[in-house]
Short mmCIF file of C-alpha atoms in Angstrom, two decimals:
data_model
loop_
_atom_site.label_atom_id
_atom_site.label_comp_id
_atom_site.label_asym_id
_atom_site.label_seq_id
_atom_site.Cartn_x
_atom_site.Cartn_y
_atom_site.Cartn_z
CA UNK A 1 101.98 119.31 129.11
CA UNK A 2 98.40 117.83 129.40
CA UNK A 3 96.83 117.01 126.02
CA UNK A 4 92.91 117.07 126.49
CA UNK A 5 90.98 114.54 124.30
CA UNK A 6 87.09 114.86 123.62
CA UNK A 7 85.72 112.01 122.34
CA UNK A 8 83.16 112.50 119.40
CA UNK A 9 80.06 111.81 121.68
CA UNK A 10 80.67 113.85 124.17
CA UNK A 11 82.17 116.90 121.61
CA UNK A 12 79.01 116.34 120.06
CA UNK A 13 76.99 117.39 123.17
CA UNK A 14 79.27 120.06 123.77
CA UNK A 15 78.90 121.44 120.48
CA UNK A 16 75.02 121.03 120.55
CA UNK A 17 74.85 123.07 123.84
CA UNK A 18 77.36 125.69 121.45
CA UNK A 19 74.54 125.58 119.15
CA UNK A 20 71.64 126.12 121.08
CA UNK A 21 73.68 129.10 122.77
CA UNK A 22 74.33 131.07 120.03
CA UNK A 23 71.23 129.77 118.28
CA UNK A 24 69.38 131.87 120.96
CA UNK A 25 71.47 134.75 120.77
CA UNK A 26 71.21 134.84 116.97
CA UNK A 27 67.42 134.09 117.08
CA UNK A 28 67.39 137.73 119.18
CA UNK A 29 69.49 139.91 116.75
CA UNK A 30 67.49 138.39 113.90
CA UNK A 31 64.58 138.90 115.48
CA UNK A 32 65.88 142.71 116.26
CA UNK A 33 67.13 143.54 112.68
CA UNK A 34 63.91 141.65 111.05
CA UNK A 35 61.93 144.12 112.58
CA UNK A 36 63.87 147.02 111.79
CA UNK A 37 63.96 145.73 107.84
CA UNK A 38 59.56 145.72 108.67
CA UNK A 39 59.89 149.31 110.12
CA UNK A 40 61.89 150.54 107.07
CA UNK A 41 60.02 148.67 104.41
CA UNK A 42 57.08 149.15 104.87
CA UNK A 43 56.80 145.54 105.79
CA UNK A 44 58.54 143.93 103.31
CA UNK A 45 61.43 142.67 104.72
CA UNK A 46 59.61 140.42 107.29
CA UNK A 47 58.10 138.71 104.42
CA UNK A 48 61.23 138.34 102.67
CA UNK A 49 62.94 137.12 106.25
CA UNK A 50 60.41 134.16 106.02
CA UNK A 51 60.65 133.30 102.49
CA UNK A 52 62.18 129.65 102.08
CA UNK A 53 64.98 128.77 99.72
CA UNK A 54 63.06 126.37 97.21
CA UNK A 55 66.10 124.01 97.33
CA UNK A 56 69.49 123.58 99.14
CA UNK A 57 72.33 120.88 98.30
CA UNK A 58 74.69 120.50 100.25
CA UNK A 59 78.31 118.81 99.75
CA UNK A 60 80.73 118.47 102.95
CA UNK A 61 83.80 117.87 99.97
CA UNK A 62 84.22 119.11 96.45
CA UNK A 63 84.76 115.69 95.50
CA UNK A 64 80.82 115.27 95.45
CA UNK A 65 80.78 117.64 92.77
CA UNK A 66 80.61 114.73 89.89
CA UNK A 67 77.38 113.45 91.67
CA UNK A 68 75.77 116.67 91.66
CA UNK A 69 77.00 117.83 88.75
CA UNK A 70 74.13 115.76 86.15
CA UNK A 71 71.61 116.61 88.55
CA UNK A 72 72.37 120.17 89.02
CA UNK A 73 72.33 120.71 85.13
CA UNK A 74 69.43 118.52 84.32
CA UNK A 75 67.52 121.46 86.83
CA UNK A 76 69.04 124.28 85.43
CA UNK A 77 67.36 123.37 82.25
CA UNK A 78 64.05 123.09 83.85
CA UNK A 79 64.96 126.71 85.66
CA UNK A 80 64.27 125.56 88.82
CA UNK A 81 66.94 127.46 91.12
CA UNK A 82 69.34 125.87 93.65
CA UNK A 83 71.56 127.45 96.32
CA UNK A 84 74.60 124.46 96.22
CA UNK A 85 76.32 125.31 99.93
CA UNK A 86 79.96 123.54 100.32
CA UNK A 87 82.37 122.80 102.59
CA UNK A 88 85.22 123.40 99.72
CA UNK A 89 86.55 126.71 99.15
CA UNK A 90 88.11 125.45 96.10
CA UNK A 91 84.47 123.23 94.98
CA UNK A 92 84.03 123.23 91.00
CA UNK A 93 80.66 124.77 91.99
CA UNK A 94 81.65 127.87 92.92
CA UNK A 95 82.83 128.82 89.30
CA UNK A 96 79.71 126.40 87.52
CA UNK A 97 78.13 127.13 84.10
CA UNK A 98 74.84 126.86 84.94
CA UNK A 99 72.55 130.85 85.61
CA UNK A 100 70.55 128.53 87.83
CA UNK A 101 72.75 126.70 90.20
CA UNK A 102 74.35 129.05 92.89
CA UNK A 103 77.71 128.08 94.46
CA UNK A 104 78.35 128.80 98.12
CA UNK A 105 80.97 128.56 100.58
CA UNK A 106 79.99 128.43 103.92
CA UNK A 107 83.08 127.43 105.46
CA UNK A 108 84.69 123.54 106.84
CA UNK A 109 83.89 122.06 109.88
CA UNK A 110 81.81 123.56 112.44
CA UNK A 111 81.42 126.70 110.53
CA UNK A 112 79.59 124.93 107.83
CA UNK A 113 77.44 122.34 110.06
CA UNK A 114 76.20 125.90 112.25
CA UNK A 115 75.24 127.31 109.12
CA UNK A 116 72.71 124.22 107.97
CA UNK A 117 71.76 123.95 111.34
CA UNK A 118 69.72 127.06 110.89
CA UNK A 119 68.59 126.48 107.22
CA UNK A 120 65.46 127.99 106.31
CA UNK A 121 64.26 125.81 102.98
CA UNK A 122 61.81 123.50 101.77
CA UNK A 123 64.33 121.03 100.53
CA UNK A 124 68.17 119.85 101.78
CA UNK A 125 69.42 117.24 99.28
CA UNK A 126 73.09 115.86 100.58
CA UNK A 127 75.18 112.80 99.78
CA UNK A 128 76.57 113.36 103.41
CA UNK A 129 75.35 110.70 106.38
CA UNK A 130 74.98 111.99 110.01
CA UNK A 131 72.69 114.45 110.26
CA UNK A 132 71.04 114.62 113.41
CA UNK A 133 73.75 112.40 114.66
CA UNK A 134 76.78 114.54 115.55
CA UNK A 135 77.50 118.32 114.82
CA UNK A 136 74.79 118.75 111.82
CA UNK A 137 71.30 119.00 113.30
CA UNK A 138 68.19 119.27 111.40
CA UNK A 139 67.10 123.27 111.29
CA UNK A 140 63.31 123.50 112.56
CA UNK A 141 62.71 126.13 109.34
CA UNK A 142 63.77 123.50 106.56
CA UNK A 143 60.63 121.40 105.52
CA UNK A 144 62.42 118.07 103.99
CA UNK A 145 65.30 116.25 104.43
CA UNK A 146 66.57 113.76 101.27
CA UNK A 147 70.05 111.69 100.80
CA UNK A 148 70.90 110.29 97.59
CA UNK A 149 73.47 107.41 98.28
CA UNK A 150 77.06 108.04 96.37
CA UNK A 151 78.03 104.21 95.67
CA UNK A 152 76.23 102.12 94.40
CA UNK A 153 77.05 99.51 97.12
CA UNK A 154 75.60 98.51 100.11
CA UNK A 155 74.04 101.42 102.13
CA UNK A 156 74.58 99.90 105.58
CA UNK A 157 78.18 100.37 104.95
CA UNK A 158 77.70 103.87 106.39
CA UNK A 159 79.05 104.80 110.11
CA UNK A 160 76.20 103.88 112.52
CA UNK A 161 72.89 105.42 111.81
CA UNK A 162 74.05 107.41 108.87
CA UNK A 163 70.70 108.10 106.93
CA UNK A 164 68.35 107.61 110.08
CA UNK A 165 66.92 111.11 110.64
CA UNK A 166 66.35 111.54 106.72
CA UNK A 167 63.03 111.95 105.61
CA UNK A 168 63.95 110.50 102.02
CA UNK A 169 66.75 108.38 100.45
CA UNK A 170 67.54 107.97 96.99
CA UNK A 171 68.82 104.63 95.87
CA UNK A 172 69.76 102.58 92.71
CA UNK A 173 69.10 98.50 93.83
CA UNK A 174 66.21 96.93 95.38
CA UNK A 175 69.04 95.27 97.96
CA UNK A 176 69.61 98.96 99.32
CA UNK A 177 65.87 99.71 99.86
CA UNK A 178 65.32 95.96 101.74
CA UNK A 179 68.48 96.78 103.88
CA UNK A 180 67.17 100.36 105.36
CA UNK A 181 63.73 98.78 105.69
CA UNK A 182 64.93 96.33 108.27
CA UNK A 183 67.49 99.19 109.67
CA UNK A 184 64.02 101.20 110.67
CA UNK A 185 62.09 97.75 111.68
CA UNK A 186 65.32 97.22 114.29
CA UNK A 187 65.48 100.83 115.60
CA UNK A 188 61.54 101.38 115.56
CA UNK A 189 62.23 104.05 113.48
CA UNK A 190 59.14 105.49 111.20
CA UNK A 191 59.46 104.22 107.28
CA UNK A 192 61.43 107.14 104.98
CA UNK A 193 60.89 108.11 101.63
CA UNK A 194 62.66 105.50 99.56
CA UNK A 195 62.83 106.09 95.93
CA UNK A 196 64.82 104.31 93.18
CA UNK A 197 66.53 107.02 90.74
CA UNK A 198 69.64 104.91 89.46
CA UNK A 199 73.59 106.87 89.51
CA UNK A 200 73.75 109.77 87.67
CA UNK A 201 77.52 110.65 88.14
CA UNK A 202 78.19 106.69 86.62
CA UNK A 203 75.98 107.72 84.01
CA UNK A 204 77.90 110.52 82.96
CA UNK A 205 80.77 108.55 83.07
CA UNK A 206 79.35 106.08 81.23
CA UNK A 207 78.52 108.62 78.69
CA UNK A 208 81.84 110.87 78.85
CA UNK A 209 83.12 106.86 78.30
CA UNK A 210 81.56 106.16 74.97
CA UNK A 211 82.47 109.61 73.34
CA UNK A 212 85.85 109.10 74.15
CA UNK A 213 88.27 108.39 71.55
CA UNK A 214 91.13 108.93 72.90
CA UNK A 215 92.18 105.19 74.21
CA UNK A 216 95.05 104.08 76.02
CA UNK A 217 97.55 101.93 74.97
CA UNK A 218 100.26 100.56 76.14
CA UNK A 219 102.02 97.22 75.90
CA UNK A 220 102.38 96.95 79.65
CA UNK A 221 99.21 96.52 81.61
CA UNK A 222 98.77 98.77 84.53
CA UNK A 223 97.00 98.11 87.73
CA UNK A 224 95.25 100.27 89.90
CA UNK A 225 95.24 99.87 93.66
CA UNK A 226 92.60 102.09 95.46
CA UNK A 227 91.84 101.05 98.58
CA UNK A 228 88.52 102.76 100.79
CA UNK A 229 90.13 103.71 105.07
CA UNK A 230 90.37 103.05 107.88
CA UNK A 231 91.21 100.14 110.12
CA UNK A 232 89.66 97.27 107.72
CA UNK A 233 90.93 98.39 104.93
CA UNK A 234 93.53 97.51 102.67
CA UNK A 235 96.40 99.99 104.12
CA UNK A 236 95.80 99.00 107.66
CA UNK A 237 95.88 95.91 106.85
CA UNK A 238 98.29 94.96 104.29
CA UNK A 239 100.65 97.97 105.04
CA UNK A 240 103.59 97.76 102.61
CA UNK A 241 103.82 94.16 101.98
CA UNK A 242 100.85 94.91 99.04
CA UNK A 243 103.05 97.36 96.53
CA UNK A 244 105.53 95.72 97.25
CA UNK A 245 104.43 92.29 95.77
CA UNK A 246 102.93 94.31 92.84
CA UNK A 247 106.28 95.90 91.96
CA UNK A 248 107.44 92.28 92.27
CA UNK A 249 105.48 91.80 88.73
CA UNK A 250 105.93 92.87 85.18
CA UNK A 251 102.80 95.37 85.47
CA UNK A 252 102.85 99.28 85.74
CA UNK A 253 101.67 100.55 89.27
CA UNK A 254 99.17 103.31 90.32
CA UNK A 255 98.08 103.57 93.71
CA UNK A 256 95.60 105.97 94.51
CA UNK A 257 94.72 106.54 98.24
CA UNK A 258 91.38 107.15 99.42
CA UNK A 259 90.04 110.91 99.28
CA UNK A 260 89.01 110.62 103.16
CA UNK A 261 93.05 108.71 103.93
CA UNK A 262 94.45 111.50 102.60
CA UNK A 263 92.84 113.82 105.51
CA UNK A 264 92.49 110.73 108.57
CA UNK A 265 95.67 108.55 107.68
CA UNK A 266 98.03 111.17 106.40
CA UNK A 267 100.94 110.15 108.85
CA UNK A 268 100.25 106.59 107.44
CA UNK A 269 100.77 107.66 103.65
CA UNK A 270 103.28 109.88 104.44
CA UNK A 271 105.35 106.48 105.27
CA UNK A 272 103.82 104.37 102.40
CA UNK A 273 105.00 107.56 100.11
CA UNK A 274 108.59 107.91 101.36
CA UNK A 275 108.99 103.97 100.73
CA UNK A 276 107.60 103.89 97.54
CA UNK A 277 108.20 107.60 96.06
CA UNK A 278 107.19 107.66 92.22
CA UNK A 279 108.86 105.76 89.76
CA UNK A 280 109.08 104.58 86.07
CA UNK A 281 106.52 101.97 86.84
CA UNK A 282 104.70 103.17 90.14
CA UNK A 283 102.67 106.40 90.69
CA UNK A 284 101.09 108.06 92.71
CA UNK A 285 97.60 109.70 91.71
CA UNK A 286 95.19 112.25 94.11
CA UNK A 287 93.26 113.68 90.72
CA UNK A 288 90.25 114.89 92.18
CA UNK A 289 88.69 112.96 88.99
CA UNK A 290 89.00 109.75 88.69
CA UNK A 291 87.72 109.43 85.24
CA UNK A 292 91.14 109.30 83.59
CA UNK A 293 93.12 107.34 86.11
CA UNK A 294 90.05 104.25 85.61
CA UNK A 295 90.63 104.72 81.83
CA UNK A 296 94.11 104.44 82.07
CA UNK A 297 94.01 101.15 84.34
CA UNK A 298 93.43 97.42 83.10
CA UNK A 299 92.70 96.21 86.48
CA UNK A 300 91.63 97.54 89.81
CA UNK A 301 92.71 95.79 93.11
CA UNK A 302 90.62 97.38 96.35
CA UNK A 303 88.99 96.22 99.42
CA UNK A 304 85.16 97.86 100.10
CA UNK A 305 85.19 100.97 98.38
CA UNK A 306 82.45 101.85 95.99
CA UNK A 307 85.08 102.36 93.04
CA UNK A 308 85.17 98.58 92.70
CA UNK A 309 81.98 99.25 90.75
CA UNK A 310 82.67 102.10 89.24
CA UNK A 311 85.45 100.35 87.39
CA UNK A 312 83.64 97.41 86.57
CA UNK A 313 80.04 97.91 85.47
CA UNK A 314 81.29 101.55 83.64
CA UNK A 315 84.60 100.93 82.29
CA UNK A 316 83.44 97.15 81.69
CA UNK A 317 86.80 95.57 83.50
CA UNK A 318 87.83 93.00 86.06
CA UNK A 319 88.40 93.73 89.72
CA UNK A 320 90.41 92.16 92.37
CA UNK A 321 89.42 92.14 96.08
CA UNK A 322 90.44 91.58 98.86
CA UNK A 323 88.85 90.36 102.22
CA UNK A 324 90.19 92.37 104.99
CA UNK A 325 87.83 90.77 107.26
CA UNK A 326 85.87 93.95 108.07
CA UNK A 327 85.10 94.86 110.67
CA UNK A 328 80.89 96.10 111.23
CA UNK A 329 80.99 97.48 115.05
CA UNK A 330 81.09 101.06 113.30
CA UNK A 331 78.90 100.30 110.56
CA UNK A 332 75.32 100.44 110.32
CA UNK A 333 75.84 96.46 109.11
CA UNK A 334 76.29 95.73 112.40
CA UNK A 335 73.06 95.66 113.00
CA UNK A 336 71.86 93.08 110.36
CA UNK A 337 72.53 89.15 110.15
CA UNK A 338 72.42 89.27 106.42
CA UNK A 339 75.64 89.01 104.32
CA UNK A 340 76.31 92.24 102.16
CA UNK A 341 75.00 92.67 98.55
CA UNK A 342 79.13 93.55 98.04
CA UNK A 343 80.82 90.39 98.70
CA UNK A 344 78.11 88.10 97.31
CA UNK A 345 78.01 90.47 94.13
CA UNK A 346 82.26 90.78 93.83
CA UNK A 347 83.29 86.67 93.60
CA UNK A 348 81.05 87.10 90.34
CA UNK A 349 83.40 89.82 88.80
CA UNK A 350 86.84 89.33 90.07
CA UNK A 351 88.99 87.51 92.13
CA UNK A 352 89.49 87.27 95.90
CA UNK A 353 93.29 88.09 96.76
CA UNK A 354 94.36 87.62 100.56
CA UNK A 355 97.61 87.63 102.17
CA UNK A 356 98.81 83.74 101.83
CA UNK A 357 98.52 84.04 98.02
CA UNK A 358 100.13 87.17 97.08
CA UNK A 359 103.16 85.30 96.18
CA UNK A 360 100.32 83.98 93.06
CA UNK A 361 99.78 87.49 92.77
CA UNK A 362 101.03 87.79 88.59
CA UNK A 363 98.92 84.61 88.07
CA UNK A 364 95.58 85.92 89.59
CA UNK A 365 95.82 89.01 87.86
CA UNK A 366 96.44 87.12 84.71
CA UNK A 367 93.59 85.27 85.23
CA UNK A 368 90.89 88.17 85.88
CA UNK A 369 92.51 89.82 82.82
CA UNK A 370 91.71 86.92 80.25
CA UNK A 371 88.91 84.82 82.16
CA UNK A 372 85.63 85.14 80.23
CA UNK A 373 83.25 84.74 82.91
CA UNK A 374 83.45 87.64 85.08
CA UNK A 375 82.56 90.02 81.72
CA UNK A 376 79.46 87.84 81.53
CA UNK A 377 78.52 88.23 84.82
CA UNK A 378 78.91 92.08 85.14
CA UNK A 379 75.40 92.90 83.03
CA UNK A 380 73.85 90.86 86.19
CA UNK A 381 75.48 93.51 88.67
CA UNK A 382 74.69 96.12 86.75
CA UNK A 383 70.93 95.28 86.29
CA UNK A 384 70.71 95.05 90.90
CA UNK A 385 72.20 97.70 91.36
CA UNK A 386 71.79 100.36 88.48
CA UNK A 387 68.12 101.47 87.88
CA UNK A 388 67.45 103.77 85.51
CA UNK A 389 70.29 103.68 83.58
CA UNK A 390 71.13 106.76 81.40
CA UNK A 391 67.98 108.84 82.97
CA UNK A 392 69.27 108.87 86.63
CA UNK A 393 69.90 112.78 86.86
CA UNK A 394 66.15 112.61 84.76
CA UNK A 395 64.80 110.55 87.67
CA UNK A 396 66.32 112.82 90.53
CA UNK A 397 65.48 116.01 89.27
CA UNK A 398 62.13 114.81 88.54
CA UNK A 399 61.36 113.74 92.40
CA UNK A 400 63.15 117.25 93.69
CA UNK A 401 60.54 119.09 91.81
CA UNK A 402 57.96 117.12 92.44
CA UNK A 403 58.26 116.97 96.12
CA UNK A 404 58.71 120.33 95.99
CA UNK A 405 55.51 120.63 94.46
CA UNK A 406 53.88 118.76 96.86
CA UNK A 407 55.52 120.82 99.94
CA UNK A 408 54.03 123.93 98.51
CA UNK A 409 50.61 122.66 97.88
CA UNK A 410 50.47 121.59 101.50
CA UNK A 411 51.91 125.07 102.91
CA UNK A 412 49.26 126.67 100.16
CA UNK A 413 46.35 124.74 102.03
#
């Protein structure tokens, strides 16, 4: 039996042509019904037909919910209404507090990425790279385009061209905003909208953090691996040999496997699972929040993924990493000579662990665990690459409305 591979570029174009087909044919029925709604209503329903949703989010995983969340509240005070469209047919949003923010599911995959693609708002505001790249085009009836970045890390650690066809990108460091200037001098692409707002899901958990009595303790540390995916990262690399040196020390185990491995590398875990099946001192988490499993840990040991920060600059404790030599050909840091804000910024709040010394591996994390130095230096991170701290939902919500504002002055004109 013949197994037919597509690669993504050209499944891509094949999808776009999809697209544009039944783009056509829906344009026609629309077009149809719309003027049957005029015929019947005395010609209201064309004027609702072309009324524009003030503002859409979008989230391609429920996981996103704990960005959105502080933002999404912070506008339901002000009563400015959001449609919230995701991917997740389980996403906290679709059962949310707030009269309004309303929850949508439009279906995964495909289904979803057809459904943007013929948007009709003034605003899309998505923590999801690629539009205009592969399936998800930009819809000619939505105004404004903005991405708010959902680690505070370095933003050319995206897949290639992730944030190009944005009109607007929110940020929290200066590094971030210097990085996608010199993305659009390379590509000769025209300047976005770059705006500083700071991390408003950190800041809740920052908050939800210092309200929280209920402290762990235990007499045995625990340490948290949670490695990002894919082929530089900590599974691909390491495989096995990694919990099996930490089961080799006195310390309590939880590994917790990247939200996207889970769904790309799921043959891979599968294995690591079956090895390593839960235990008195090693378990497995998948929580969908991570606020609990952070709390719970003394010390985090990951590779590139944004949680390295999380941990440290909100739960205020040492980090081990480890340099998988990654690799930048997918990466929009591929493009740039400079060395990434993350691994000058991480030998200031942890230590470096790499293959030939896990056999020191008790004594390193030992060291992080009592060394001074790397508490003092985590205000520093935490000042490049948190603005606004405590006020980023404040910050966001404030530039939504305001460029909405500004999009309906111009249409007024």
């Amino acid at each position: 039996m013949i197994k037919l591979y597509i690669d993504p570029g050209t499944g891509s174009m094949l999808f776009a042509i999809l697209i544009g087909v039944l783009g056509a044919a829906g344009f026609v029925l629309r077009n149809a019904i719309a003027k049957l709604r005029f015929v019947l209503s005395g010609g209201k329903g064309k004027r609702e037909e072309m009324k524009k949703q003030p503002l859409v989010i979008f989230s391609d995983d429920k996981r996103y919910w704990k960005n959105f969340e502080p933002i999404c509240r912070e506008l339901d005070k002000r009563g400015f209404d959001v449609t919230y469209m995701t991917a997740s047919p389980d996403d906290p949003v679709l059962e949310n507090p707030y009269s309004h923010i309303h929850g949508e599911f439009i279906g995964a995959g495909n289904r979803a990425f057809y459904k943007l693609n013929f948007l009709n708002a003034k605003i899309v505001f998505a923590t999801t790279p690629g539009l205009e790249v592969y399936q998800w085009k930009r819809s000619k009836n939505v105004d404004y385009y903005v991405h708010i970045a959902h680690a505070p890390n370095d933003i050319t650690l995206y897949r290639m061209f992730g944030i190009d066809y944005y009109d607007a990108v929110l940020l929290s460091g200066d590094y971030q905003i210097e990085q996608v200037r010199k993305l659009e001098k390379l590509r000769g692409l025209p300047e976005k909208e770059l705006v500083k707002v700071g991390l408003p899901y950190m800041d809740e958990m920052a908050s939800r953090l210092a309200s929280d009595n209920d402290k762990p303790e235990s007499d045995v540390k625990t340490v948290l691996l949670a490695p990002s995916w894919g082929n530089s990262a900590i599974f691909a690399r390491f495989g096995e040999k990694i919990i099996r040196e930490l089961l080799n020390t006195e310390y309590n185990i939880i590994v917790r496997p990247h939200p996207q491995s889970v769904m790309s590398e799921k043959e891979m875990l599968d294995r690591l699972m079956k090895k390593f099946p839960d235990s008195d001192r090693l378990k497995w988490n998948y929580d969908t929040d991570n606020y609990e499993v952070l709390k719970k840990s003394d010390i985090l040991i990951s590779d590139f993924s944004g949680v390295l920060f999380e941990f440290s600059l909100v739960y205020d404790k040492p980090v081990i990493y480890t340099n998988t030599g990654l690799d930048f050909a997918e990466y929009d840091q591929w493009w740039l000579d400079d060395e990434l804000w993350t691994f000058k910024v991480l030998p200031t709040l942890g230590a470096e662990l790499s293959e030939e010394s896990f056999d020191r591996l008790p004594e390193v994390i030992n060291d992080c665990l009592t060394n001074p130095k790397y508490a003092e230096n985590r205000q520093t991170a935490r000042n490049e690459t948190w603005a606004h701290y405590g006020k980023g939902a404040v910050a966001v919500a404030d530039y939504l409305i305001d460029k909405y504002n500004e999009l309906q002055g111009k249409e007024n004109k």
